[in-house]
Coordinates of C-alpha atoms in Angstrom, one line a residue:
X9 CA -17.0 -3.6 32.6
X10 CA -17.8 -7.1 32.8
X11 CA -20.8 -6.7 30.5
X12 CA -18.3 -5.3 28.0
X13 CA -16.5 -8.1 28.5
X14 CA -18.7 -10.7 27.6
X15 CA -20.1 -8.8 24.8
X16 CA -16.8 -8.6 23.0
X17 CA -15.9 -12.2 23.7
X18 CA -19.4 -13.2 22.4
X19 CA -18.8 -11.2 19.0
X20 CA -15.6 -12.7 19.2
X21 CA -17.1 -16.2 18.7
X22 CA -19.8 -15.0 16.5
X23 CA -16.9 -13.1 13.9
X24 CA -14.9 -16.3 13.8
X25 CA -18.0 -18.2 13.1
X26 CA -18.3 -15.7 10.1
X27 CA -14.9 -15.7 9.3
X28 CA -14.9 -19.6 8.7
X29 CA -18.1 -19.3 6.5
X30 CA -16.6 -16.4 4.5
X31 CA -13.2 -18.2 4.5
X32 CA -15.0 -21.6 2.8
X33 CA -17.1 -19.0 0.5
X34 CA -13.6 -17.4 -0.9
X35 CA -11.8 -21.1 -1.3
X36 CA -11.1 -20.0 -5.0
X37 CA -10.1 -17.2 -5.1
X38 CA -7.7 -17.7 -2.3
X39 CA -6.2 -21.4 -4.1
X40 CA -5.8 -18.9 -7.3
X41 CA -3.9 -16.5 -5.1
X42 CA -0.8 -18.3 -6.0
X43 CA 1.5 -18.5 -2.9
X44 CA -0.2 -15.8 -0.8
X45 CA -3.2 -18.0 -0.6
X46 CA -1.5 -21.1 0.2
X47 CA 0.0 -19.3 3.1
X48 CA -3.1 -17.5 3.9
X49 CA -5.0 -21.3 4.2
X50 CA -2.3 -22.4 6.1
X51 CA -2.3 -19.0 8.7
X52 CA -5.8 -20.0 8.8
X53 CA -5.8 -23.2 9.8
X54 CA -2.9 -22.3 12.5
X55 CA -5.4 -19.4 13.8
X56 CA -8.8 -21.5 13.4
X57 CA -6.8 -24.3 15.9
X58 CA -5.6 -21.7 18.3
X59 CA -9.0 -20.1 19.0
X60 CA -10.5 -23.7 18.8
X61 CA -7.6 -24.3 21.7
X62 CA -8.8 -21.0 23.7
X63 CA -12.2 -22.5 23.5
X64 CA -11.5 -25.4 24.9
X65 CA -9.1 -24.5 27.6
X66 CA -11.6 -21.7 29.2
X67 CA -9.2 -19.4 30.5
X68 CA -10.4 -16.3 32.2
X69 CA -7.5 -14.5 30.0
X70 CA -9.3 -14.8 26.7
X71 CA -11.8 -13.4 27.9
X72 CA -11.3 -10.6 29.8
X73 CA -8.9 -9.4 27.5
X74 CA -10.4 -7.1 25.3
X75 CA -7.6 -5.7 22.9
X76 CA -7.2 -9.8 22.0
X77 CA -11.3 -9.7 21.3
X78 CA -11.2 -6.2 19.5
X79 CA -8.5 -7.3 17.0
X80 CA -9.7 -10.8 16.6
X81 CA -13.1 -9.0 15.9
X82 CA -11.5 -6.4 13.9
X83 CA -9.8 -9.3 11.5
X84 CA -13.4 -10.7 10.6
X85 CA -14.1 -7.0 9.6
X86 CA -11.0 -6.8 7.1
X87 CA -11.8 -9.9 5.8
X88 CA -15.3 -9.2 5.1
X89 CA -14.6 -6.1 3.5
X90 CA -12.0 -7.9 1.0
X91 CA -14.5 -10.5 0.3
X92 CA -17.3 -8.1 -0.2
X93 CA -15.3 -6.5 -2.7
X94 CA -13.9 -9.4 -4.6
X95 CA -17.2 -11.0 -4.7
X96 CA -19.8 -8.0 -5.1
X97 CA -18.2 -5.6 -7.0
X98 CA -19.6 -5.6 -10.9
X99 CA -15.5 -3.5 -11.9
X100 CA -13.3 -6.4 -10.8
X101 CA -16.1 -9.2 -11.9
X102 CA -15.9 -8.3 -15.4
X103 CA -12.5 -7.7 -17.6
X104 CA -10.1 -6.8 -15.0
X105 CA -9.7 -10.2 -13.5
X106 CA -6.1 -9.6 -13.1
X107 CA -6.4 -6.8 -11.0
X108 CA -8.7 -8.9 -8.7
X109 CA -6.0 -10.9 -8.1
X110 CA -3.3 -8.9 -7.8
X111 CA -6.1 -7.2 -5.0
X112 CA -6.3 -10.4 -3.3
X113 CA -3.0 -11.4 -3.2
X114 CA -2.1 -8.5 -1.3
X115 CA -5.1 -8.9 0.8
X116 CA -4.0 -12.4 1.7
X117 CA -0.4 -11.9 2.0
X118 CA -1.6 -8.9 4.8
X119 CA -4.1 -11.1 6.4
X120 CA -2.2 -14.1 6.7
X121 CA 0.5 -11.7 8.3
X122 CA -2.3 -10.5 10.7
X123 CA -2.9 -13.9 11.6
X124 CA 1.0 -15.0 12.3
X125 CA 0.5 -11.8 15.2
X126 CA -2.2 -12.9 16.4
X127 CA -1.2 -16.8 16.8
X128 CA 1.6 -15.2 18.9
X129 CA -0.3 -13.0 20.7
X130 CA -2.4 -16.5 22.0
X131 CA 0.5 -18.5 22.5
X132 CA 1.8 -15.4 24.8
X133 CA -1.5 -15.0 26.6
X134 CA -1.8 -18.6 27.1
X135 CA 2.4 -18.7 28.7
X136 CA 1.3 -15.7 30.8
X137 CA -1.8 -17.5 31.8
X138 CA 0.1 -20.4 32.6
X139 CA 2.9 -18.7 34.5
X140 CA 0.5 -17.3 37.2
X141 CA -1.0 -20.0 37.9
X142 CA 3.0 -21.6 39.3
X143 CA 3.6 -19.2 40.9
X144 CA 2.8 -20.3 44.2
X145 CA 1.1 -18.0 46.7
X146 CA 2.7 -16.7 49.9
X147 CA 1.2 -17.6 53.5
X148 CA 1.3 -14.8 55.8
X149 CA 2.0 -15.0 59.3
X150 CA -1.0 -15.3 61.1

């Protein structure tokens, strides 16, 4: 199980590595998104900080958790698949540009939703983190 563990959390890294390359590769496309991509850079910058905070504060939560990894990992996915499709396929390059949009603001408006839940969901770990270590242990009677 540990093995599992660090194998997730290591794919964890690796997709938000990714996820930043494919998020600067989509820059505009996502500034012509109209207000869905404005809130998707901003969800993105909120979520790039938070696992940049996880990083750094090396709690054992973030990674032994593997629901948090497998979503996290999960999102990279999604986003890959929207980007592969905007950028690869010959239908939406040609004379339906409008549909490419309306594609990605829909895509970014559900992404950027995606990535409100999961700021939460690190703000939570990171309380319930922080709650067990106050609470202070009990000396039994020797």
């Amino acid at each position: 199980m540990k093995a599992l563990k660090t194998v997730l959390y290591a794919s964890r890294i690796t997709s938000n590595i990714f996820y930043l390359i494919l998020f600067i590769w989509m820059l505009p496309y996502i500034y012509d998104a109209s207000w869905q991509g404005l809130l998707f850079i901003g969800t993105t910058i909120i979520y790039v900080g938070l696992t940049l905070w996880t990083l750094l504060k090396k709690k054992p939560i973030f990674k032994e958790t593997i629901s948090y990894n497998l979503i996290m990992i999960a999102v990279f996915f999604y986003f890959l698949l929207v980007t592969l499709r905007v950028l690869f396929d010959p239908r939406l390059q040609s004379t339906l540009y409008t549909l490419n949009m309306e594609y990605c603001r829909n895509n970014f408006f559900l992404l950027s939703i995606i990535l409100i839940g999961m700021s939460l969901n690190t703000v939570l770990l990171a309380l319930i983190e922080s709650d067990k270590e106050e609470v202070p242990k009990k000396k039994r009677p020797v």
